[in-house]
Amino acid sequence: MTDNFKQALKEVFTPGKAKAEEALNVTAAKASDKNQDLSINKSDEAKEQEKAKKKVNIQPESKKNPSAQPSHKESAGLHKNVITKDTKILGSITTQSDLEILGIVEGDIESKGNLVASGHIKGKVICNSAEIASAVIEGDLDITDNLIIKVGSQINGMLYAKSIHVSGQVTGDITAKSEVRIHSDACITGNISTPTIMVESGAILRGKIEVQKDIKVRNESLNKALAQ
């Protein structure tokens, strides 16, 4: 009798327990699915963030606008002005910039920059430094720093500079504050005054050479121009 009663109780209460266990299992499964969904969402979010970082890293650097940040020369106004071969100027030139002369200028030239000349100039030249390459100049050259006269150049005028290198033909006196170098292919007709002189074999000199200290270069006009 006792066994039958226990069996009846078991049959009555067991289905409820099974249902409760089944409900718990479903709830746990849902919680697990929710956690898995959250984990997947977090993983996807992390991947998106990583992609965003990569996109930022691979973006090319934007090119700086050169006009926004002018170079030192631009800020100082030292552009180069070019007188082309087919150009002829009748009149003086005054500029703050470097100057390249390939054509013809009939007039004085005054520049606070550097001069490169391979054309024809009829007039006085005042500038910071000068390179004369196969040019013809009829006038004095008043140079603050270095003067280089290359082969094929012809100059008829006085030369004043800190240092002077001559490889062309010069008719006129030469005065240098630092040194004069006369190369083998130079032909000079005029007197030379300088603290130091070097003459290569083969050079032609027609004039007196005066070597003395404290040479005062007569470039007062250039000093006034630079002081303005």
GROMACS .gro file of C-alpha atoms in nm:
model
  228
    1MET     CA    1   0.000   0.000   0.000
    2THR     CA    2   0.279   0.240   0.089
    3ASP     CA    3   0.459   0.166  -0.233
    4ASN     CA    4   0.148   0.231  -0.437
    5PHE     CA    5   0.099   0.566  -0.268
    6LYS     CA    6   0.460   0.672  -0.337
    7GLN     CA    7   0.422   0.567  -0.698
    8ALA     CA    8   0.106   0.778  -0.729
    9LEU     CA    9   0.280   1.083  -0.579
   10LYS     CA   10   0.569   1.038  -0.816
   11GLU     CA   11   0.338   1.026  -1.114
   12VAL     CA   12   0.155   1.338  -0.996
   13PHE     CA   13   0.460   1.561  -0.922
   14THR     CA   14   0.714   1.440  -1.180
   15PRO     CA   15   0.549   1.607  -1.486
   16GLY     CA   16   0.552   1.944  -1.308
   17LYS     CA   17   0.918   1.901  -1.223
   18ALA     CA   18   0.997   1.806  -1.578
   19LYS     CA   19   0.812   2.113  -1.705
   20ALA     CA   20   0.998   2.334  -1.458
   21GLU     CA   21   1.332   2.185  -1.563
   22GLU     CA   22   1.232   2.230  -1.927
   23ALA     CA   23   1.141   2.598  -1.861
   24LEU     CA   24   1.472   2.651  -1.687
   25ASN     CA   25   1.653   2.494  -1.978
   26VAL     CA   26   1.471   2.720  -2.226
   27THR     CA   27   1.545   3.027  -2.017
   28ALA     CA   28   1.911   2.930  -1.996
   29ALA     CA   29   1.921   2.869  -2.369
   30LYS     CA   30   1.768   3.209  -2.438
   31ALA     CA   31   2.016   3.374  -2.201
   32SER     CA   32   2.298   3.190  -2.374
   33ASP     CA   33   2.168   3.301  -2.714
   34LYS     CA   34   2.140   3.658  -2.589
   35ASN     CA   35   2.493   3.649  -2.453
   36GLN     CA   36   2.612   3.503  -2.781
   37ASP     CA   37   2.432   3.778  -2.970
   38LEU     CA   38   2.592   4.038  -2.746
   39SER     CA   39   2.931   3.877  -2.801
   40ILE     CA   40   2.875   3.876  -3.177
   41ASN     CA   41   2.766   4.240  -3.168
   42LYS     CA   42   3.072   4.336  -2.966
   43SER     CA   43   3.294   4.140  -3.205
   44ASP     CA   44   3.134   4.310  -3.506
   45GLU     CA   45   3.174   4.649  -3.339
   46ALA     CA   46   3.541   4.579  -3.271
   47LYS     CA   47   3.592   4.477  -3.635
   48GLU     CA   48   3.424   4.796  -3.756
   49GLN     CA   49   3.646   5.005  -3.528
   50GLU     CA   50   3.953   4.824  -3.657
   51LYS     CA   51   3.845   4.888  -4.018
   52ALA     CA   52   3.791   5.254  -3.936
   53LYS     CA   53   4.141   5.277  -3.789
   54LYS     CA   54   4.288   5.116  -4.098
   55LYS     CA   55   4.101   5.356  -4.321
   56VAL     CA   56   4.239   5.647  -4.123
   57ASN     CA   57   4.591   5.507  -4.141
   58ILE     CA   58   4.588   5.445  -4.515
   59GLN     CA   59   4.452   5.784  -4.606
   60PRO     CA   60   4.719   5.974  -4.804
   61GLU     CA   61   4.857   6.288  -4.654
   62SER     CA   62   4.704   6.596  -4.800
   63LYS     CA   63   4.950   6.792  -5.011
   64LYS     CA   64   5.040   7.128  -4.874
   65ASN     CA   65   4.946   7.419  -5.086
   66PRO     CA   66   5.277   7.573  -5.193
   67SER     CA   67   5.114   7.911  -5.221
   68ALA     CA   68   5.002   7.893  -4.859
   69GLN     CA   69   5.356   7.856  -4.732
   70PRO     CA   70   5.592   8.057  -4.950
   71SER     CA   71   5.957   7.962  -4.959
   72HIS     CA   72   6.227   8.181  -4.816
   73LYS     CA   73   6.302   8.318  -5.162
   74GLU     CA   74   5.937   8.389  -5.228
   75SER     CA   75   5.894   8.565  -4.897
   76ALA     CA   76   6.201   8.775  -4.970
   77GLY     CA   77   6.076   8.848  -5.320
   78LEU     CA   78   6.382   8.682  -5.483
   79HIS     CA   79   6.218   8.536  -5.791
   80LYS     CA   80   6.424   8.501  -6.107
   81ASN     CA   81   6.346   8.735  -6.395
   82VAL     CA   82   6.453   8.609  -6.738
   83ILE     CA   83   6.523   8.824  -7.043
   84THR     CA   84   6.488   8.576  -7.329
   85LYS     CA   85   6.706   8.564  -7.643
   86ASP     CA   86   6.441   8.724  -7.861
   87THR     CA   87   6.390   9.017  -7.622
   88LYS     CA   88   6.550   9.361  -7.650
   89ILE     CA   89   6.510   9.616  -7.371
   90LEU     CA   90   6.583   9.983  -7.428
   91GLY     CA   91   6.613  10.133  -7.080
   92SER     CA   92   6.734  10.058  -6.731
   93ILE     CA   93   6.635   9.758  -6.519
   94THR     CA   94   6.592   9.777  -6.142
   95THR     CA   95   6.484   9.465  -5.952
   96GLN     CA   96   6.491   9.300  -5.611
   97SER     CA   97   6.518   8.957  -5.772
   98ASP     CA   98   6.775   8.738  -5.943
   99LEU     CA   99   6.817   8.816  -6.309
  100GLU     CA  100   6.911   8.608  -6.614
  101ILE     CA  101   6.983   8.790  -6.936
  102LEU     CA  102   6.984   8.596  -7.261
  103GLY     CA  103   6.876   8.880  -7.488
  104ILE     CA  104   6.982   9.244  -7.533
  105VAL     CA  105   6.965   9.519  -7.271
  106GLU     CA  106   7.064   9.876  -7.360
  107GLY     CA  107   7.062  10.046  -7.021
  108ASP     CA  108   7.193  10.016  -6.667
  109ILE     CA  109   7.106   9.709  -6.459
  110GLU     CA  110   7.063   9.718  -6.080
  111SER     CA  111   6.969   9.405  -5.885
  112LYS     CA  112   6.983   9.307  -5.519
  113GLY     CA  113   7.003   8.944  -5.631
  114ASN     CA  114   7.240   8.752  -5.856
  115LEU     CA  115   7.299   8.796  -6.228
  116VAL     CA  116   7.360   8.535  -6.496
  117ALA     CA  117   7.432   8.691  -6.835
  118SER     CA  118   7.488   8.531  -7.173
  119GLY     CA  119   7.340   8.807  -7.388
  120HIS     CA  120   7.446   9.160  -7.476
  121ILE     CA  121   7.446   9.443  -7.222
  122LYS     CA  122   7.523   9.810  -7.293
  123GLY     CA  123   7.531   9.979  -6.955
  124LYS     CA  124   7.656   9.957  -6.598
  125VAL     CA  125   7.578   9.644  -6.396
  126ILE     CA  126   7.525   9.651  -6.017
  127CYS     CA  127   7.433   9.329  -5.832
  128ASN     CA  128   7.522   9.091  -5.551
  129SER     CA  129   7.712   8.833  -5.759
  130ALA     CA  130   7.749   8.774  -6.132
  131GLU     CA  131   7.829   8.495  -6.374
  132ILE     CA  132   7.914   8.606  -6.726
  133ALA     CA  133   7.891   8.320  -6.975
  134SER     CA  134   7.968   8.399  -7.342
  135ALA     CA  135   7.821   8.746  -7.298
  136VAL     CA  136   7.921   9.086  -7.434
  137ILE     CA  137   7.911   9.371  -7.182
  138GLU     CA  138   7.993   9.734  -7.259
  139GLY     CA  139   7.999   9.897  -6.918
  140ASP     CA  140   8.137   9.872  -6.566
  141LEU     CA  141   8.054   9.578  -6.338
  142ASP     CA  142   8.008   9.672  -5.971
  143ILE     CA  143   7.965   9.345  -5.778
  144THR     CA  144   7.936   9.298  -5.401
  145ASP     CA  145   8.047   8.936  -5.380
  146ASN     CA  146   8.189   8.711  -5.654
  147LEU     CA  147   8.234   8.781  -6.026
  148ILE     CA  148   8.297   8.492  -6.265
  149ILE     CA  149   8.379   8.562  -6.629
  150LYS     CA  150   8.370   8.246  -6.841
  151VAL     CA  151   8.528   8.159  -7.174
  152GLY     CA  152   8.381   8.342  -7.473
  153SER     CA  153   8.282   8.653  -7.277
  154GLN     CA  154   8.392   9.002  -7.378
  155ILE     CA  155   8.383   9.289  -7.132
  156ASN     CA  156   8.476   9.648  -7.202
  157GLY     CA  157   8.462   9.823  -6.866
  158MET     CA  158   8.596   9.842  -6.512
  159LEU     CA  159   8.550   9.541  -6.283
  160TYR     CA  160   8.491   9.577  -5.907
  161ALA     CA  161   8.414   9.277  -5.680
  162LYS     CA  162   8.518   9.086  -5.371
  163SER     CA  163   8.673   8.807  -5.580
  164ILE     CA  164   8.711   8.792  -5.957
  165HIS     CA  165   8.774   8.488  -6.178
  166VAL     CA  166   8.855   8.566  -6.541
  167SER     CA  167   8.855   8.321  -6.832
  168GLY     CA  168   8.738   8.557  -7.106
  169GLN     CA  169   8.847   8.886  -7.256
  170VAL     CA  170   8.849   9.201  -7.043
  171THR     CA  171   8.944   9.555  -7.147
  172GLY     CA  172   8.949   9.769  -6.834
  173ASP     CA  173   9.099   9.790  -6.487
  174ILE     CA  174   9.025   9.516  -6.233
  175THR     CA  175   8.992   9.579  -5.859
  176ALA     CA  176   8.920   9.296  -5.616
  177LYS     CA  177   8.891   9.319  -5.238
  178SER     CA  178   8.988   8.956  -5.177
  179GLU     CA  179   9.149   8.787  -5.480
  180VAL     CA  180   9.187   8.772  -5.858
  181ARG     CA  181   9.230   8.447  -6.051
  182ILE     CA  182   9.344   8.475  -6.411
  183HIS     CA  183   9.291   8.148  -6.595
  184SER     CA  184   9.493   8.026  -6.891
  185ASP     CA  185   9.234   8.131  -7.150
  186ALA     CA  186   9.204   8.490  -7.020
  187CYS     CA  187   9.312   8.803  -7.204
  188ILE     CA  188   9.323   9.121  -6.995
  189THR     CA  189   9.413   9.472  -7.104
  190GLY     CA  190   9.418   9.689  -6.794
  191ASN     CA  191   9.567   9.730  -6.448
  192ILE     CA  192   9.492   9.488  -6.162
  193SER     CA  193   9.472   9.577  -5.790
  194THR     CA  194   9.414   9.303  -5.532
  195PRO     CA  195   9.562   9.155  -5.209
  196THR     CA  196   9.600   8.812  -5.375
  197ILE     CA  197   9.647   8.714  -5.739
  198MET     CA  198   9.691   8.382  -5.918
  199VAL     CA  199   9.785   8.371  -6.285
  200GLU     CA  200   9.780   8.049  -6.483
  201SER     CA  201  10.032   7.979  -6.756
  202GLY     CA  202   9.905   8.093  -7.096
  203ALA     CA  203   9.710   8.394  -6.974
  204ILE     CA  204   9.768   8.725  -7.150
  205LEU     CA  205   9.813   9.041  -6.937
  206ARG     CA  206   9.869   9.390  -7.071
  207GLY     CA  207   9.892   9.626  -6.772
  208LYS     CA  208  10.029   9.672  -6.425
  209ILE     CA  209   9.964   9.443  -6.127
  210GLU     CA  210   9.943   9.605  -5.785
  211VAL     CA  211   9.929   9.370  -5.487
  212GLN     CA  212   9.838   9.545  -5.162
  213LYS     CA  213   9.629   9.495  -4.852
  214ASP     CA  214   9.303   9.671  -4.767
  215ILE     CA  215   9.183   9.720  -5.121
  216LYS     CA  216   8.879   9.946  -5.118
  217VAL     CA  217   8.643   9.836  -5.390
  218ARG     CA  218   8.464  10.129  -5.547
  219ASN     CA  219   8.110   9.996  -5.518
  220GLU     CA  220   7.950  10.289  -5.339
  221SER     CA  221   7.657  10.287  -5.581
  222LEU     CA  222   7.585   9.924  -5.494
  223ASN     CA  223   7.605   9.988  -5.120
  224LYS     CA  224   7.356  10.271  -5.154
  225ALA     CA  225   7.124  10.049  -5.356
  226LEU     CA  226   7.138   9.767  -5.101
  227ALA     CA  227   7.079  10.010  -4.814
  228GLN     CA  228   6.749  10.128  -4.961
   0.00000   0.00000   0.00000
